[in-house]
Amino acid sequence: MTYTFGLDTFGDRNSDAGGKPLSHAQTIRNVAEEGVFAEQAGVDFFGIGEHHTEYFPMPAGDVVLAAIAARTEKIRLGSAVTVLSSDDPVRVFQRYATLNAISDGRAEVILGRGSSIESFPLFGYDLADYEELFEEKATLFAELVKGGPVTWEGKTRPPLLNQDVVPHIESGPFPVWIGVGGNPQSVIRAARLGFSLALAIIGGPPDRFAAYSQLFQRALEKFGRPPLPVLVHSPGHVAATDEQAKAEFWPRWRELIALVAAERGFAIPTVQSFETETGPHGALYVGSPETVAQKIATNLRALDATRFDLKYGMPGLTHDQLMTNIELYGRQVIPRVRELLS
């Protein structure tokens, strides 16, 4: 079995060594450097998630991915995720088809409904239409990636009649995934549309998501589709030792969750809950290369997944800390996971 390993970022706003936040512009430039370095470190995929906040200033990740594509040769590049519900599927397809051209076929896209909802008021969408927006737009996106003229009609955008959508893809559709945080209907939707499954696991025991992997493969069979891969996306931080990784990550994690707790319905983390989440049965991959590798290998087996994406970084970490994370992940964690799974 072939396993692949990625790094995802939300463009988490960096700080300098003294704790002073860097500008949004410098953070974006740092992300571009991190993506280029990820290839050098041996990482298979680099993803940028769409966000529109002061602490995640990354509304146009595809632009940054294009800058990385121009300076790399092998690493695959994509979204992690694109909030399709508050965007136009035609424009999303065109942006990633353009990235695919620039990167010579290395583009991917992960589509999401938007667990962070700041894009809805920003672009004038009603949260009451949350489900309908994603269902219609994901269905249209499935038509777009097939290639050729598109005919489609729905309620969320003007219809298309035998419409040619450019640029054309040179060598077949690029990979498309649907990000799922625990909704069985989203799992079934991914199978129905023929998209791969990305499990976003940010809390609790990861093995509870095994049921979703199984449901996905059963649904693919029901819809007459071939087996498709499952990836796991989870937060974490790699440093030289477990103690160092936790010391760097914990205060940033606590601050971020406290900031978004009311909107997202999260409990404020405690030292005890953090120890549970960073332990063998939690969802945070924080520790030394060996600790993180062991946990990744265990959960890839448990979830019958073939790809793991570490969502690295937290607002307030320094660029140097993130570069160290990337180096350890690419040069020590990934080889060790492959060894454990061989």
Coordinates of C-alpha atoms in Angstrom, one line a residue:
M1 CA 0.0 0.0 0.0
T2 CA 1.2 3.5 -0.9
Y3 CA 1.0 6.1 1.8
T4 CA 1.5 9.9 1.3
F5 CA 2.0 12.7 3.8
G6 CA 1.1 16.3 3.7
L7 CA 1.3 19.6 5.6
D8 CA -1.6 22.0 5.9
T9 CA -1.6 25.6 7.1
F10 CA -4.3 28.2 7.6
G11 CA -1.8 31.0 7.2
D12 CA -1.6 31.2 11.0
R13 CA -0.3 34.7 11.9
N14 CA 3.3 34.4 13.0
S15 CA 5.0 36.3 15.8
D16 CA 8.6 37.3 16.2
A17 CA 10.9 35.8 18.8
G18 CA 9.7 38.4 21.3
G19 CA 6.0 37.5 20.8
K20 CA 5.1 40.5 18.7
P21 CA 2.7 39.6 15.8
L22 CA 4.1 39.9 12.3
S23 CA 2.2 41.7 9.6
H24 CA -0.3 39.7 7.5
A25 CA 1.9 40.3 4.5
Q26 CA 5.0 38.8 6.2
T27 CA 3.0 35.8 7.4
I28 CA 1.9 35.2 3.8
R29 CA 5.5 35.4 2.5
N30 CA 6.5 33.0 5.3
V31 CA 3.9 30.5 4.1
A32 CA 5.3 30.6 0.6
E33 CA 8.8 29.9 2.0
E34 CA 7.4 27.1 4.1
G35 CA 5.8 25.5 1.1
V36 CA 9.0 25.6 -0.9
F37 CA 10.9 24.1 2.1
A38 CA 8.4 21.3 2.5
E39 CA 9.4 19.9 -0.9
Q40 CA 13.0 20.1 0.1
A41 CA 12.2 18.2 3.4
G42 CA 10.5 15.4 1.5
V43 CA 6.8 16.2 2.1
D44 CA 4.4 14.9 -0.5
F45 CA 1.6 17.6 -0.3
F46 CA 1.3 21.2 0.9
G47 CA -2.2 22.6 1.5
I48 CA -3.5 26.0 2.4
G49 CA -6.9 26.4 4.0
E50 CA -9.1 29.4 3.3
H51 CA -9.8 31.7 6.2
H52 CA -10.7 35.4 6.5
T53 CA -9.7 36.4 10.0
E54 CA -7.0 38.5 11.7
Y55 CA -5.3 35.4 13.1
F56 CA -5.7 33.4 9.9
P57 CA -5.1 36.0 7.1
M58 CA -5.4 33.6 4.2
P59 CA -8.3 34.4 1.9
A60 CA -6.5 33.6 -1.3
G61 CA -4.5 30.5 -0.7
D62 CA -4.5 29.5 -4.4
V63 CA -2.4 32.6 -5.1
V64 CA 0.2 31.5 -2.6
L65 CA 0.1 28.0 -3.9
A66 CA 0.8 29.3 -7.4
A67 CA 3.9 31.2 -6.0
I68 CA 5.0 27.9 -4.4
A69 CA 4.4 26.0 -7.6
A70 CA 6.7 28.3 -9.6
R71 CA 9.5 27.4 -7.2
T72 CA 9.0 23.7 -6.8
E73 CA 9.0 20.6 -9.0
K74 CA 7.4 17.6 -7.2
I75 CA 5.3 18.5 -4.2
R76 CA 1.5 18.4 -4.8
L77 CA -0.3 21.6 -3.9
G78 CA -3.9 22.2 -2.9
S79 CA -6.5 23.7 -0.7
A80 CA -7.1 22.6 2.9
V81 CA -10.0 23.5 2.6
T82 CA -11.8 25.8 0.1
V83 CA -15.2 27.0 1.5
L84 CA -17.2 26.1 -1.6
S85 CA -20.5 27.2 0.0
S86 CA -19.5 30.9 -0.1
D87 CA -17.7 30.8 -3.4
D88 CA -18.6 30.2 -7.1
P89 CA -17.8 26.6 -8.2
V90 CA -16.9 27.9 -11.7
R91 CA -14.3 30.3 -10.3
V92 CA -12.9 27.7 -7.8
F93 CA -12.5 25.2 -10.7
Q94 CA -10.8 27.9 -12.9
R95 CA -8.4 28.9 -10.1
Y96 CA -7.3 25.3 -9.4
A97 CA -7.2 24.4 -13.1
T98 CA -4.9 27.4 -13.5
L99 CA -2.8 26.1 -10.5
N100 CA -2.8 22.7 -12.2
A101 CA -1.4 24.3 -15.3
I102 CA 1.3 26.3 -13.5
S103 CA 2.4 23.3 -11.4
D104 CA 2.3 20.8 -14.4
G105 CA -0.4 18.7 -13.0
R106 CA 0.2 18.9 -9.2
A107 CA -3.0 20.6 -8.1
E108 CA -5.7 19.2 -5.7
V109 CA -8.7 20.7 -4.0
I110 CA -10.4 19.9 -0.7
L111 CA -13.9 21.2 -0.6
G112 CA -15.7 22.1 2.6
R113 CA -19.0 23.5 3.8
G114 CA -17.3 25.9 6.2
S115 CA -16.9 24.9 9.8
S116 CA -15.4 28.4 10.2
I117 CA -18.3 30.6 8.9
E118 CA -16.6 34.0 8.6
S119 CA -16.9 33.9 4.8
F120 CA -20.7 33.8 4.9
P121 CA -21.4 37.4 6.1
L122 CA -18.3 38.6 4.2
F123 CA -19.8 37.5 0.8
G124 CA -23.5 38.0 1.7
Y125 CA -24.6 34.4 2.2
D126 CA -27.2 33.3 4.7
L127 CA -26.3 30.6 7.1
A128 CA -29.9 29.3 6.8
D129 CA -28.9 28.1 3.4
Y130 CA -25.8 26.3 4.7
E131 CA -26.8 22.8 3.5
E132 CA -28.4 23.8 0.2
L133 CA -25.4 26.0 -0.8
F134 CA -22.9 23.2 -0.4
E135 CA -25.1 20.4 -1.9
E136 CA -25.8 22.4 -5.1
K137 CA -22.3 23.8 -5.5
A138 CA -20.6 20.5 -4.9
T139 CA -22.8 18.9 -7.5
L140 CA -21.9 21.6 -10.0
F141 CA -18.2 21.1 -9.2
A142 CA -18.5 17.4 -9.9
E143 CA -19.7 18.3 -13.4
L144 CA -17.0 20.9 -14.0
V145 CA -14.1 18.5 -13.2
K146 CA -15.4 16.0 -15.8
G147 CA -14.3 18.4 -18.5
G148 CA -16.2 19.4 -21.6
P149 CA -19.2 21.8 -21.9
V150 CA -21.4 22.0 -18.8
T151 CA -25.2 22.2 -18.5
W152 CA -26.5 22.8 -15.0
E153 CA -29.4 24.5 -13.2
G154 CA -30.0 25.2 -9.6
K155 CA -31.0 27.9 -7.1
T156 CA -27.7 29.2 -5.9
R157 CA -26.2 30.6 -9.0
P158 CA -27.2 31.3 -12.7
P159 CA -27.7 28.2 -14.9
L160 CA -25.1 27.0 -17.4
L161 CA -26.1 25.8 -20.8
N162 CA -23.5 23.9 -22.8
Q163 CA -20.9 26.2 -21.3
D164 CA -17.3 25.7 -22.1
V165 CA -15.2 26.4 -18.9
V166 CA -11.5 27.2 -19.3
P167 CA -8.7 26.5 -18.8
H168 CA -9.1 22.9 -20.0
I169 CA -7.2 20.2 -18.0
E170 CA -4.4 18.6 -19.9
S171 CA -4.4 15.1 -18.4
G172 CA -7.7 14.3 -16.8
P173 CA -9.4 15.6 -13.6
F174 CA -7.3 16.8 -10.7
P175 CA -7.9 15.1 -7.3
V176 CA -11.0 16.4 -5.4
W177 CA -11.7 15.6 -1.8
I178 CA -14.6 16.6 0.5
G179 CA -13.6 17.6 4.0
V180 CA -15.8 15.9 6.7
G181 CA -15.8 16.7 10.4
G182 CA -18.3 14.1 11.6
N183 CA -21.4 14.3 9.4
P184 CA -22.5 11.0 7.9
Q185 CA -24.4 12.7 5.1
S186 CA -21.2 14.5 4.0
V187 CA -19.5 11.1 3.8
I188 CA -22.3 9.7 1.5
R189 CA -22.3 12.9 -0.6
A190 CA -18.5 12.5 -1.2
A191 CA -19.2 8.9 -2.4
R192 CA -22.1 9.9 -4.6
L193 CA -20.2 12.6 -6.3
G194 CA -17.1 10.5 -6.8
F195 CA -14.8 12.6 -4.5
S196 CA -12.3 11.2 -2.1
L197 CA -12.8 11.6 1.7
A198 CA -10.8 13.9 4.0
L199 CA -11.5 13.3 7.7
A200 CA -10.8 16.5 9.7
I201 CA -10.2 15.2 13.2
I202 CA -9.5 18.0 15.7
G203 CA -10.7 16.5 19.0
G204 CA -11.4 13.2 20.7
P205 CA -10.3 9.6 19.9
P206 CA -9.5 9.4 16.1
D207 CA -10.5 5.8 15.9
R208 CA -14.2 6.8 16.3
F209 CA -13.9 8.0 12.7
A210 CA -13.3 4.4 11.5
A211 CA -17.1 4.1 11.0
Y212 CA -17.0 7.0 8.5
S213 CA -14.2 5.3 6.5
Q214 CA -16.3 2.1 6.4
L215 CA -19.4 4.0 5.4
F216 CA -17.5 5.8 2.6
Q217 CA -16.4 2.5 1.0
R218 CA -19.9 0.9 1.3
A219 CA -21.4 4.0 -0.2
L220 CA -18.9 4.0 -3.1
E221 CA -19.9 0.4 -3.8
K222 CA -23.6 1.3 -3.7
F223 CA -23.1 4.1 -6.2
G224 CA -21.1 1.8 -8.5
R225 CA -17.9 3.7 -8.0
P226 CA -14.4 2.2 -7.5
P227 CA -12.6 2.5 -4.1
L228 CA -11.2 6.0 -3.4
P229 CA -8.7 7.1 -0.8
V230 CA -9.3 8.5 2.7
L231 CA -7.0 11.1 4.3
V232 CA -6.7 12.2 7.9
H233 CA -6.2 15.9 8.7
S234 CA -5.3 16.8 12.3
P235 CA -3.4 19.6 14.1
G236 CA 0.0 19.1 15.6
H237 CA 3.5 20.3 16.2
V238 CA 6.8 18.5 16.0
A239 CA 9.9 19.6 18.0
A240 CA 13.0 17.8 19.2
T241 CA 11.3 16.5 22.4
D242 CA 7.8 15.9 23.6
E243 CA 8.3 18.5 26.3
Q244 CA 9.5 21.2 23.9
A245 CA 6.7 20.5 21.4
K246 CA 4.1 20.8 24.1
A247 CA 5.6 23.9 25.7
E248 CA 5.6 25.7 22.3
F249 CA 2.2 24.5 21.2
W250 CA 0.0 24.5 24.3
P251 CA -0.3 28.3 25.1
R252 CA -1.1 29.0 21.4
W253 CA -3.6 26.2 21.2
R254 CA -5.3 27.4 24.4
E255 CA -5.5 31.0 23.2
L256 CA -6.9 30.0 19.8
I257 CA -9.6 27.7 21.1
A258 CA -10.6 30.2 23.7
L259 CA -11.0 32.8 20.9
V260 CA -13.2 30.6 18.7
A261 CA -15.0 28.6 21.4
A262 CA -18.2 30.6 21.4
E263 CA -18.6 30.5 17.6
R264 CA -17.6 26.9 17.2
G265 CA -19.1 25.4 20.4
F266 CA -15.7 24.2 21.7
A267 CA -14.8 23.7 25.4
I268 CA -11.9 25.8 26.6
P269 CA -8.9 23.4 26.9
T270 CA -7.3 22.7 30.2
V271 CA -3.9 21.3 30.9
Q272 CA -5.6 17.9 31.6
S273 CA -7.6 17.9 28.4
F274 CA -4.5 18.9 26.4
E275 CA -2.5 16.0 27.9
T276 CA -5.4 13.7 26.9
E277 CA -5.5 15.1 23.3
T278 CA -1.7 14.8 22.9
G279 CA -1.7 11.3 24.4
P280 CA -2.0 8.0 22.4
H281 CA -5.8 8.3 22.1
G282 CA -6.2 12.0 21.4
A283 CA -6.4 14.0 18.2
L284 CA -3.4 16.3 18.6
Y285 CA -0.1 15.1 17.1
V286 CA 2.3 17.1 19.4
G287 CA 5.7 15.7 20.3
S288 CA 9.0 14.4 19.2
P289 CA 9.4 12.8 15.8
E290 CA 9.1 9.3 17.2
T291 CA 5.9 10.2 19.3
V292 CA 4.2 11.8 16.3
A293 CA 5.2 9.0 13.9
Q294 CA 3.9 6.3 16.2
K295 CA 0.6 8.0 16.5
I296 CA 0.2 8.6 12.8
A297 CA 1.0 5.0 11.9
T298 CA -1.5 3.8 14.5
N299 CA -4.3 6.0 13.2
L300 CA -3.7 5.4 9.5
R301 CA -4.2 1.7 10.3
A302 CA -7.2 2.2 12.5
L303 CA -9.0 4.5 9.9
D304 CA -8.0 2.5 6.8
A305 CA -6.5 5.8 5.5
T306 CA -3.6 6.2 3.1
R307 CA -2.7 9.8 3.6
F308 CA -2.0 11.9 6.7
D309 CA -1.9 15.8 6.6
L310 CA -0.5 17.5 9.7
K311 CA -2.1 20.9 10.2
Y312 CA 1.0 22.6 11.5
G313 CA 1.3 26.0 13.1
M314 CA -0.7 28.1 15.5
P315 CA -1.1 31.9 15.6
G316 CA 1.8 33.2 17.6
L317 CA 4.4 30.6 16.7
T318 CA 7.5 31.9 15.0
H319 CA 8.6 31.2 11.4
D320 CA 11.7 29.5 12.7
Q321 CA 9.6 27.1 14.9
L322 CA 7.5 26.3 11.9
M323 CA 10.5 25.6 9.7
T324 CA 11.9 23.3 12.3
N325 CA 8.5 21.5 12.5
I326 CA 8.6 21.0 8.7
E327 CA 12.1 19.7 8.7
L328 CA 11.5 17.2 11.5
Y329 CA 8.2 16.1 9.9
G330 CA 9.7 15.6 6.4
R331 CA 13.0 14.2 7.3
Q332 CA 12.2 12.1 10.4
V333 CA 8.5 11.6 10.9
I334 CA 7.6 10.6 7.4
P335 CA 10.4 8.0 6.9
R336 CA 9.6 6.6 10.4
V337 CA 5.9 6.2 9.6
R338 CA 6.7 4.4 6.4
E339 CA 9.0 2.1 8.3
L340 CA 6.3 1.4 10.8
L341 CA 3.7 0.6 8.1
S342 CA 6.0 -1.5 5.9

